[in-house]
Amino acid sequence: MTSQDLLGAQRAVYVLAEKPGNVEVDSKQFWYLSLGGLHQEHLKTSVAHLRKQKSESAKTKAQQRALKSTDLQHSLARTLGAQSYDHWREREQPKILDLLDQHGLKRPADLINWKYAPYFAGALKARQISDRIFNSGLPVPRRIFTGVGSYLFAPSGYGRLDIDDVAGRHILEDKDRYIFCRERADEILMRAVDMRGVDGPAYIDLTGRVLMLLAAQEYVGCGYNMLGDNLVDPIAVNPVIRTYNTTPEDRSFELQIFELFREEIERSDAGWVEVIEVPGNQNLVFLKGPEGTFDWIVRDQRDEVLSSNPLHPFFKKDELPTAMDSSQLAARRYFTRGGWAEKLEHDAERRHYEQGGSTGNWPGYDKLIERELLASDRFVMPRRVSGRPFDHFFSHRLDGYRLMVSPLITIDQFMSFATETGWGRTRLEKALKANLDIERDLMSVNGGDPTHLPVSVTWLDAVAYCRDYQQRHDLPVRLLEPDEWQKVAPSPSVDWSRVDRGVRVLTAADGVLPQDPIYEQLGWGVVGGDGRMGENSSHTYRSDGVISFGPNLHWTTNSDGLPFLSVAGFKEWLSGYQSGHAPFACAATGRVAIGAGLFGSLKPVHLAMRHHGAKFGFRLCYVAHPDA
């Protein structure tokens, strides 16, 4: 194996290097480069790739100076802990090769991405380890449990029912299952033969300890992080369990499960890697695995390219409404060096619950982290994009700004946009490219209604309409934020005390439709083509099903005269994209679904027009100029 092969990266590695000749102190100060390895030729290739990528758009002298080949090589070498490219080639690289030989490291490998990580957790990321080692202020651990090489969670489908079977009784509580398994921690209770993946062992004998860990993987996942000393040796600080708003009793149980997990991983060297520091280099460490395998970690490294457009590939960045562009915050988070991203996320989530938040008003990690950065004075919020007052919008005075809000977009307005832009065809082409099974026939949920009524579309359709409206009227329109909707919405019209939540037939089987009386009680206002409401209608489940408004629609207005369709079967899309889902609100019930965890109560952005038999519309808003 050549030295270039030996030093090659075994997974995607991105590093931040200062732009030559750039003195700005913000995210524009750095380039991010894909690094194929630690050999001098890898550095040259990385620089050449960046220059090829960026040279065409470099128009000014400053931009061209930031892409000078030799200076970039020096900058990248400094990122890796050397004084210059020449210093890397002549001093650091030979020193590293000697270090590898000294420790018997002969086989480069990915020692971080654990394919058998506990469910609900996912494998560790290289950035988590990098931030912990270089940016946490905690001692560099002697070794880290990444899990690679361990088959602890390889058995598939084993859990609570198996514990009950072994016990010979139905156990109601996990705490009782824990007691049963703890008493038999080292006793083999059963043999697992079903495995995740194809390269695991033929079977694994499960002790009481392992069987309980398999049953409680969601608890293990909450402790599978680099915040405390959960996964490092020696232990110097308390474990950090990423659950929030829990009772002391639940917290105690979570710690018991974690202690069980820690006991198990300490019984073997499988999954552990030794941390080897490079003498005289503050930006690089090596991870030593079994049988000569090794990996390496760079200070402030990243696991993926910067993504400033979460809606790619459905939308290109220039197809998004200007006011819905989150790229500035994304770039700030990506290019900030010296930070501890996992702790920032943890602190933001913890603050949400400490300040009275809940899973019901969960705004997503992006919004939480934005709040955390603002609270710590580490980020200056960019000035809101604003526009002139426009007669078609209703003016609302909110906290420190004037928000212009439109009535609900009508079927006629949206279909005019679709006809003039060819959006009906474009949206299907985009969905095919993005591999989204988008609602194909917009008319199936709009064709049976008068065209002056609100249109029902996917969230992606609403975003496309915003962008087109911005271009036509030179106004920075967007969808309402959830907190803005709550401030401008009128009081709900549904009296929940009159709704009987007693016996409800909710399960459809063998072609039998649900018969849930709640739709009638709520005055649902949306009817399928078979005359039935909500999920009781067969048309909810048909791609060609017809969903129409009922005859008795109730409208309300807020204190500024803005109209709202206040029927339980109608929702409004809101801004706040989260992992393919988006929030919504209902004027009739006053419910604002912001999310829980990743996207608990949100709706898929490419569907939901007929989801649960409901219609989903939208309205526009924008911030008026401060002097308006």
XYZ file of C-alpha atoms in Angstrom:
628
model
C 0.000 0.000 0.000
C 1.423 3.385 -0.987
C 1.603 6.226 1.522
C -1.090 8.037 -0.480
C -3.448 5.062 -0.152
C -2.599 4.688 3.527
C -3.569 8.293 4.247
C -6.734 8.237 2.152
C -10.084 9.174 3.753
C -12.593 6.337 4.133
C -15.678 8.579 4.325
C -16.651 12.098 3.225
C -14.532 14.722 5.004
C -15.006 18.482 4.650
C -12.733 21.034 6.297
C -12.766 24.821 6.646
C -9.826 26.832 5.346
C -9.333 30.589 5.444
C -9.701 32.387 2.136
C -6.335 33.815 1.076
C -6.267 37.609 1.274
C -9.617 37.770 3.071
C -9.821 39.817 6.275
C -13.590 39.643 6.849
C -14.605 38.166 10.195
C -17.719 36.238 9.248
C -18.718 33.128 7.334
C -17.315 34.612 4.105
C -13.842 34.271 5.589
C -13.663 30.533 4.879
C -13.886 28.019 2.079
C -15.085 24.513 2.741
C -13.109 21.864 0.898
C -13.645 18.176 0.320
C -10.572 16.416 1.660
C -9.718 13.044 0.150
C -6.938 12.287 2.612
C -3.881 13.563 4.434
C -1.259 12.985 1.763
C 0.247 16.026 0.043
C -1.393 14.956 -3.219
C -4.776 14.853 -1.489
C -4.281 18.467 -0.443
C -3.365 19.508 -3.970
C -6.356 17.657 -5.417
C -8.676 19.273 -2.891
C -7.474 22.741 -3.828
C -7.676 22.015 -7.551
C -11.269 20.831 -7.179
C -12.264 23.989 -5.292
C -10.631 26.218 -7.899
C -12.452 24.423 -10.697
C -15.721 24.805 -8.822
C -15.366 28.499 -7.974
C -13.154 30.075 -10.644
C -15.931 30.798 -13.136
C -17.850 32.912 -10.607
C -14.755 34.779 -9.357
C -15.125 38.170 -11.062
C -13.375 40.639 -8.769
C -9.683 40.758 -7.894
C -10.481 39.890 -4.268
C -12.432 36.808 -5.355
C -9.628 35.725 -7.669
C -7.049 36.317 -4.935
C -9.060 34.014 -2.618
C -8.543 31.205 -5.148
C -4.778 31.417 -5.673
C -3.534 27.839 -5.798
C -0.366 28.113 -3.708
C -2.014 30.251 -1.032
C -4.926 27.825 -0.813
C -2.531 24.916 -0.306
C -0.895 26.795 2.551
C -4.293 27.640 4.057
C -5.481 24.033 3.890
C -2.236 22.813 5.470
C -2.737 25.280 8.349
C -6.227 23.845 8.864
C -4.557 20.458 9.374
C -2.133 21.853 11.954
C 0.923 22.691 9.838
C 2.581 26.077 9.295
C 2.374 25.833 5.514
C 1.983 23.344 2.679
C 5.754 22.914 2.544
C 5.821 22.286 6.288
C 3.096 19.686 5.885
C 4.933 17.908 3.073
C 8.367 17.979 4.683
C 7.590 17.692 8.420
C 4.022 16.782 9.356
C 3.358 14.108 6.762
C 6.564 12.129 7.511
C 5.849 12.486 11.241
C 2.355 11.043 10.712
C 3.684 8.109 8.725
C 6.166 7.381 11.523
C 3.338 7.609 14.073
C 1.257 5.087 12.132
C 4.177 2.695 11.932
C 4.934 3.116 15.636
C 1.361 2.140 16.602
C 0.967 -0.617 14.010
C -1.703 1.257 12.069
C -1.762 -0.275 8.610
C -5.404 -0.383 7.483
C -7.384 2.853 6.960
C -11.045 2.335 7.876
C -14.219 4.195 8.805
C -14.291 3.691 12.571
C -17.167 6.114 13.228
C -20.184 5.070 11.138
C -21.719 2.213 13.159
C -24.212 0.319 11.014
C -25.726 -1.290 14.121
C -26.290 1.895 16.119
C -29.311 1.773 18.456
C -32.637 2.585 16.858
C -33.808 6.207 17.290
C -30.181 7.363 17.532
C -28.219 6.758 14.351
C -24.449 6.436 14.137
C -22.153 9.075 15.547
C -20.902 11.757 13.185
C -17.270 12.717 12.790
C -18.161 16.309 13.709
C -19.534 15.159 17.079
C -16.206 13.551 17.891
C -14.198 16.458 16.483
C -16.125 19.035 18.513
C -15.809 16.944 21.669
C -12.052 16.458 21.310
C -11.082 19.936 20.117
C -13.821 22.387 21.159
C -15.480 21.122 24.349
C -12.799 22.180 26.822
C -12.963 18.659 28.293
C -9.904 16.397 28.547
C -9.047 14.364 25.462
C -10.349 10.849 26.221
C -8.104 7.817 26.151
C -10.660 5.923 24.070
C -14.158 6.382 22.588
C -16.974 3.906 21.989
C -18.119 4.540 18.414
C -19.677 1.069 18.186
C -17.934 0.020 14.974
C -17.161 -3.689 15.289
C -19.773 -4.311 17.992
C -22.858 -6.461 17.301
C -24.701 -5.317 20.427
C -27.727 -4.042 18.503
C -27.399 -6.323 15.472
C -30.297 -8.640 16.517
C -33.493 -7.513 14.797
C -36.995 -7.733 16.222
C -36.119 -8.803 19.768
C -37.513 -6.878 22.684
C -40.339 -6.519 25.173
C -42.457 -9.466 24.015
C -39.436 -11.752 24.229
C -38.829 -10.682 27.812
C -42.468 -11.473 28.568
C -42.125 -14.878 26.876
C -39.010 -15.745 28.878
C -40.696 -14.585 32.086
C -43.798 -16.623 31.261
C -46.126 -13.721 31.969
C -47.250 -10.382 30.584
C -45.251 -7.603 32.217
C -46.993 -4.238 32.214
C -44.133 -1.837 32.932
C -40.628 -1.466 31.480
C -39.371 -0.913 35.007
C -40.538 -4.428 35.917
C -38.903 -5.824 32.787
C -35.712 -4.094 33.850
C -35.851 -5.751 37.283
C -36.405 -9.160 35.673
C -33.479 -8.696 33.258
C -31.181 -7.095 35.810
C -31.538 -10.140 38.065
C -30.475 -12.266 35.072
C -27.941 -9.810 33.628
C -25.286 -12.436 32.803
C -27.637 -15.361 32.213
C -28.303 -16.404 28.593
C -32.068 -16.170 28.165
C -32.464 -16.879 24.444
C -30.664 -17.092 21.099
C -31.149 -14.397 18.423
C -31.004 -15.627 14.823
C -32.579 -12.664 12.986
C -30.018 -9.944 12.275
C -29.885 -6.467 10.765
C -27.796 -6.495 7.592
C -26.084 -9.462 5.994
C -22.553 -9.406 7.401
C -23.326 -10.125 11.052
C -22.954 -13.412 12.904
C -25.332 -16.314 12.320
C -26.646 -15.987 15.861
C -26.085 -14.173 19.145
C -26.896 -15.521 22.595
C -28.773 -12.848 24.501
C -28.165 -12.306 28.192
C -30.719 -10.562 30.362
C -28.677 -7.377 30.096
C -28.557 -7.410 26.287
C -32.219 -8.387 25.927
C -33.262 -5.406 28.035
C -31.032 -3.082 25.995
C -32.603 -4.378 22.776
C -36.060 -3.749 24.239
C -35.177 -0.241 25.418
C -33.185 1.039 22.433
C -35.016 4.362 22.482
C -33.609 4.997 25.971
C -30.129 3.923 24.896
C -30.357 6.234 21.892
C -30.957 9.232 24.156
C -27.614 8.556 25.831
C -25.707 7.791 22.630
C -24.002 11.179 22.350
C -20.691 12.958 22.986
C -22.013 15.526 25.486
C -21.025 13.832 28.724
C -18.641 10.948 29.203
C -21.318 8.522 28.017
C -19.090 7.042 25.326
C -15.569 7.851 26.513
C -13.016 6.381 28.857
C -12.030 7.423 31.450
C -15.257 8.840 32.881
C -14.744 12.325 34.321
C -18.198 13.982 34.042
C -21.765 12.795 34.512
C -23.703 11.217 31.637
C -25.991 13.460 29.594
C -29.289 11.897 28.535
C -31.048 13.748 25.731
C -34.599 13.585 27.027
C -36.436 16.664 28.185
C -39.387 17.652 30.343
C -39.403 14.268 32.111
C -40.289 13.331 35.672
C -37.597 12.503 38.247
C -38.861 8.914 38.196
C -38.459 8.656 34.425
C -35.049 10.292 34.604
C -33.936 7.751 37.199
C -35.076 4.892 34.967
C -33.253 6.358 31.955
C -30.041 6.455 33.970
C -30.545 2.819 35.005
C -30.810 1.815 31.342
C -27.733 3.867 30.535
C -25.766 2.187 33.332
C -26.818 -1.178 31.895
C -25.556 -0.082 28.482
C -22.287 1.161 29.924
C -21.762 -2.120 31.777
C -22.258 -4.055 28.551
C -19.893 -2.030 26.357
C -17.179 -2.157 29.030
C -17.254 -5.959 29.016
C -15.493 -6.034 25.656
C -13.083 -4.020 23.522
C -15.473 -4.336 20.554
C -16.657 -0.923 19.392
C -13.924 1.026 21.215
C -11.209 3.065 19.504
C -8.085 4.448 21.110
C -7.410 8.181 20.678
C -3.855 8.929 19.548
C -2.742 12.563 19.545
C -0.187 13.783 17.020
C 2.797 15.331 18.844
C 2.996 19.062 18.227
C -0.214 19.125 16.165
C -3.302 20.662 17.781
C -5.637 20.022 14.829
C -5.418 16.286 14.197
C -5.915 13.038 16.107
C -5.969 9.394 15.043
C -8.370 6.682 16.163
C -6.912 3.196 16.583
C -9.170 0.202 16.052
C -8.505 -3.541 16.127
C -6.148 -5.435 13.833
C -4.239 -2.394 12.595
C -7.289 -0.371 11.533
C -7.256 3.384 12.027
C -9.186 6.554 11.293
C -8.508 10.266 11.798
C -10.332 13.399 12.934
C -9.619 17.040 12.015
C -10.473 20.055 14.141
C -13.748 21.706 13.012
C -14.369 19.147 10.306
C -17.779 18.735 8.709
C -19.599 15.606 7.563
C -21.333 17.044 4.523
C -21.384 19.974 2.141
C -23.058 23.203 3.173
C -26.734 23.051 2.253
C -28.417 26.444 2.212
C -31.515 25.110 0.473
C -33.373 22.381 2.398
C -35.899 22.102 -0.455
C -33.351 20.913 -3.007
C -33.833 19.214 -5.436
C -37.521 20.149 -5.746
C -36.650 23.858 -5.722
C -33.430 25.506 -6.745
C -32.281 28.209 -4.368
C -33.229 31.012 -6.758
C -36.754 29.572 -6.974
C -37.430 30.178 -3.277
C -39.126 33.326 -1.980
C -36.471 35.742 -0.764
C -38.113 36.044 2.650
C -38.008 32.248 3.112
C -34.269 31.998 2.447
C -32.543 30.500 5.509
C -29.071 30.422 3.969
C -27.526 33.112 6.177
C -28.190 31.240 9.409
C -27.189 27.929 7.803
C -23.894 29.425 6.632
C -23.210 30.972 10.025
C -23.687 27.634 11.772
C -21.600 25.775 9.184
C -18.623 28.140 9.128
C -18.378 28.936 12.833
C -15.126 27.408 14.038
C -14.428 26.499 17.636
C -18.066 25.687 18.387
C -19.686 22.601 19.870
C -22.675 21.967 17.607
C -24.135 19.069 19.582
C -24.129 21.056 22.827
C -25.663 24.081 21.116
C -28.511 21.889 19.892
C -28.896 20.294 23.322
C -28.932 23.652 25.118
C -31.471 25.042 22.655
C -33.797 22.091 23.154
C -33.434 22.192 26.925
C -34.176 25.937 26.983
C -37.338 25.360 24.948
C -38.803 23.144 27.663
C -37.423 25.165 30.579
C -39.236 28.230 29.235
C -42.578 26.429 29.119
C -42.358 24.916 25.650
C -43.820 21.526 24.827
C -43.835 18.933 22.091
C -46.988 20.597 20.809
C -45.253 23.898 20.004
C -41.927 22.441 18.941
C -40.596 24.772 16.186
C -37.774 22.571 14.860
C -34.048 22.648 15.563
C -33.305 25.493 13.139
C -35.644 27.874 14.946
C -34.510 26.695 18.399
C -30.844 27.186 17.529
C -31.589 30.588 16.039
C -33.171 31.579 19.368
C -30.203 30.162 21.273
C -27.716 32.128 19.194
C -29.705 35.344 19.589
C -29.950 34.818 23.353
C -26.176 34.403 23.597
C -25.367 37.450 21.423
C -23.403 35.184 19.076
C -25.567 35.980 16.076
C -27.048 39.216 14.816
C -30.381 38.492 13.197
C -30.416 39.855 9.652
C -32.875 42.664 9.068
C -36.246 41.438 7.902
C -36.775 41.742 4.165
C -39.483 44.358 3.735
C -41.656 45.942 1.054
C -44.087 48.781 0.429
C -47.685 48.684 1.711
C -50.095 47.108 -0.756
C -53.893 47.505 -0.756
C -54.573 43.789 -1.221
C -53.099 43.052 2.230
C -54.375 43.796 5.740
C -51.973 45.645 8.029
C -51.147 44.242 11.494
C -48.849 45.778 14.099
C -46.807 43.038 15.748
C -43.790 43.147 18.041
C -41.543 45.750 16.475
C -42.737 45.440 12.884
C -45.732 45.886 10.604
C -46.966 42.667 9.007
C -49.079 42.780 5.867
C -51.318 39.708 5.548
C -53.442 38.671 2.579
C -56.792 36.908 2.581
C -56.677 33.225 1.727
C -55.553 32.558 -1.847
C -58.539 31.508 -3.928
C -58.941 28.729 -6.452
C -59.233 31.325 -9.220
C -56.023 33.087 -8.171
C -54.018 29.898 -7.947
C -55.328 28.412 -11.197
C -54.482 31.664 -13.006
C -50.922 31.344 -11.728
C -50.768 27.674 -12.747
C -52.096 28.403 -16.233
C -49.816 31.362 -16.897
C -46.645 29.645 -15.621
C -47.308 26.043 -16.655
C -46.961 25.058 -13.005
C -49.221 22.031 -13.390
C -46.644 20.321 -15.600
C -43.592 21.792 -13.870
C -44.598 20.523 -10.426
C -44.865 16.938 -11.707
C -41.462 17.159 -13.397
C -39.934 18.493 -10.189
C -41.607 15.798 -8.111
C -40.195 13.112 -10.419
C -36.697 14.571 -10.074
C -37.056 14.767 -6.276
C -38.626 11.285 -6.097
C -41.790 12.650 -4.441
C -45.188 11.049 -4.905
C -46.895 14.427 -5.042
C -50.674 14.868 -5.252
C -51.078 14.782 -9.012
C -54.520 16.204 -9.708
C -55.066 19.612 -8.139
C -58.562 19.748 -9.538
C -59.682 16.689 -7.565
C -59.706 18.798 -4.414
C -60.674 22.072 -6.067
C -62.733 21.300 -9.158
C -66.059 20.890 -7.365
C -65.970 24.257 -5.573
C -66.798 27.832 -6.607
C -63.550 29.505 -7.657
C -63.863 32.334 -5.117
C -63.299 29.840 -2.270
C -59.807 29.057 -0.843
C -57.637 26.777 -2.947
C -56.305 23.519 -1.496
C -52.717 22.705 -2.460
C -49.541 21.116 -1.162
C -47.069 23.202 0.831
C -44.692 23.091 -2.139
C -47.382 24.601 -4.374
C -47.867 27.394 -1.849
C -44.130 28.183 -1.871
C -44.094 28.277 -5.686
C -47.026 30.718 -5.649
C -45.155 32.959 -3.172
C -42.134 33.139 -5.453
C -44.224 33.962 -8.508
C -46.148 36.644 -6.594
C -42.868 38.187 -5.444
C -41.636 38.429 -9.013
C -44.885 39.868 -10.343
C -45.460 42.473 -7.637
C -41.948 43.138 -6.300
C -43.044 42.223 -2.776
C -41.084 39.856 -0.471
C -44.059 37.626 0.314
C -43.867 34.383 2.268
C -46.023 32.100 4.379
C -46.951 33.143 7.899
C -44.762 31.961 10.763
C -46.692 29.921 13.376
C -46.336 32.587 16.066
C -47.493 35.263 13.630
C -50.577 33.236 12.738
C -51.427 32.897 16.425
C -51.188 36.674 16.876
C -53.424 37.582 13.933
C -55.991 34.743 14.083
C -59.439 35.333 15.632
C -60.807 33.264 18.508
C -61.685 29.660 17.547
C -65.286 28.950 16.640
C -65.472 25.278 17.683
C -66.827 24.628 21.166
C -65.026 21.461 22.223
C -67.342 20.995 25.193
C -70.125 20.050 22.764
C -68.060 17.340 21.116
C -68.636 13.834 22.434
C -65.301 12.026 22.501
C -66.855 8.786 23.663
C -67.352 5.687 21.490
C -65.699 6.135 18.087
C -65.234 3.527 15.369
C -61.883 4.468 13.848
C -60.456 1.336 12.233
C -61.162 0.485 8.633
C -60.686 -3.188 7.674
C -61.654 -5.371 4.722
C -62.945 -2.401 2.777
C -65.135 -1.125 5.621
C -64.768 2.641 6.036
C -64.383 4.317 9.448
C -67.531 5.747 11.012
C -66.188 8.475 13.251
C -68.959 10.809 14.517
C -66.508 13.571 15.403
C -66.651 15.051 11.895
C -70.389 15.636 12.153
C -70.015 17.030 15.659
C -67.308 19.463 14.617
C -69.224 20.673 11.565
C -66.282 19.505 9.480
C -67.255 21.462 6.386
C -65.359 19.266 3.895
C -67.137 16.439 2.085
C -65.878 13.603 -0.097
C -67.422 12.704 -3.416
C -69.512 10.035 -1.689
C -71.115 12.580 0.645
C -69.154 11.448 3.738
C -66.902 13.702 5.836
C -63.246 13.445 6.742
C -61.663 10.005 6.848
C -65.139 8.475 6.754
C -65.124 9.239 3.032
C -63.779 6.697 0.556
C -62.507 9.598 -1.576
C -59.888 10.389 1.083
C -58.090 7.192 0.073
C -58.390 7.521 -3.724
C -55.885 9.391 -5.851
C -58.805 10.492 -8.040
C -61.087 11.147 -5.085
C -63.105 14.359 -5.030
C -62.926 16.561 -1.937
C -65.247 19.583 -1.801
C -66.423 22.190 0.662
C -69.776 21.575 2.319
C -72.686 23.983 1.894
C -72.441 25.775 5.262
C -69.073 27.496 5.522
C -68.410 29.701 8.522
C -66.242 32.800 8.170
C -64.803 34.955 10.942
C -62.634 38.076 10.915
C -59.907 39.311 13.224
C -59.779 42.759 14.795
C -58.123 44.180 11.676
C -60.806 42.846 9.338
C -58.814 39.908 7.904
C -61.168 37.025 6.976
C -60.609 33.429 8.122
C -62.438 30.305 6.968
C -63.427 28.824 10.324
C -64.442 25.232 9.644
C -62.712 22.260 11.210
C -61.938 20.592 7.879
C -59.855 23.500 6.581
C -56.205 24.143 7.502
C -53.679 26.818 6.552
C -50.085 26.042 5.617
C -47.433 27.905 7.631
C -43.704 28.506 7.292
C -41.304 26.222 9.166
C -40.123 23.354 6.966
C -38.794 20.369 8.956
C -37.410 17.271 7.253
C -40.026 17.043 4.499
C -42.890 18.259 6.698
C -44.456 21.638 7.456
C -46.668 23.198 10.143
C -50.280 24.235 9.716
C -53.098 25.926 11.623
C -56.887 25.661 11.861
C -58.947 28.790 12.558
C -61.988 26.778 13.691
C -60.159 24.951 16.491
C -57.342 27.427 17.108
C -54.864 24.586 16.758
C -51.382 25.362 15.480
C -49.449 22.189 14.654
C -45.796 23.133 14.953
C -44.346 19.713 15.546
C -42.864 17.383 18.109
C -39.400 15.905 18.017
C -38.477 15.839 14.348
C -41.899 16.487 12.857
C -44.480 14.734 15.052
C -47.704 16.575 14.224
C -46.709 18.175 10.925
C -47.890 17.178 7.468
C -45.841 16.045 4.450
C -45.098 19.002 2.195
C -45.862 17.025 -0.962
C -49.194 15.561 0.199
C -51.817 16.513 2.777
C -54.289 18.236 0.440
C -56.692 15.400 1.209
C -54.918 14.194 4.364
C -57.561 13.046 6.891
C -60.196 14.319 4.475
C -59.155 17.927 5.005
C -58.286 20.796 2.698
C -55.064 22.791 3.068
C -54.949 26.390 1.859
C -52.596 29.304 2.451
C -52.261 33.068 2.585
C -49.357 35.441 1.911
C -47.653 37.922 4.185
C -44.677 40.259 4.196
C -43.073 42.867 6.432
C -43.771 46.473 5.466
C -40.977 49.044 5.401
C -40.233 50.383 8.900
C -41.278 53.897 7.919
C -44.551 52.761 6.325
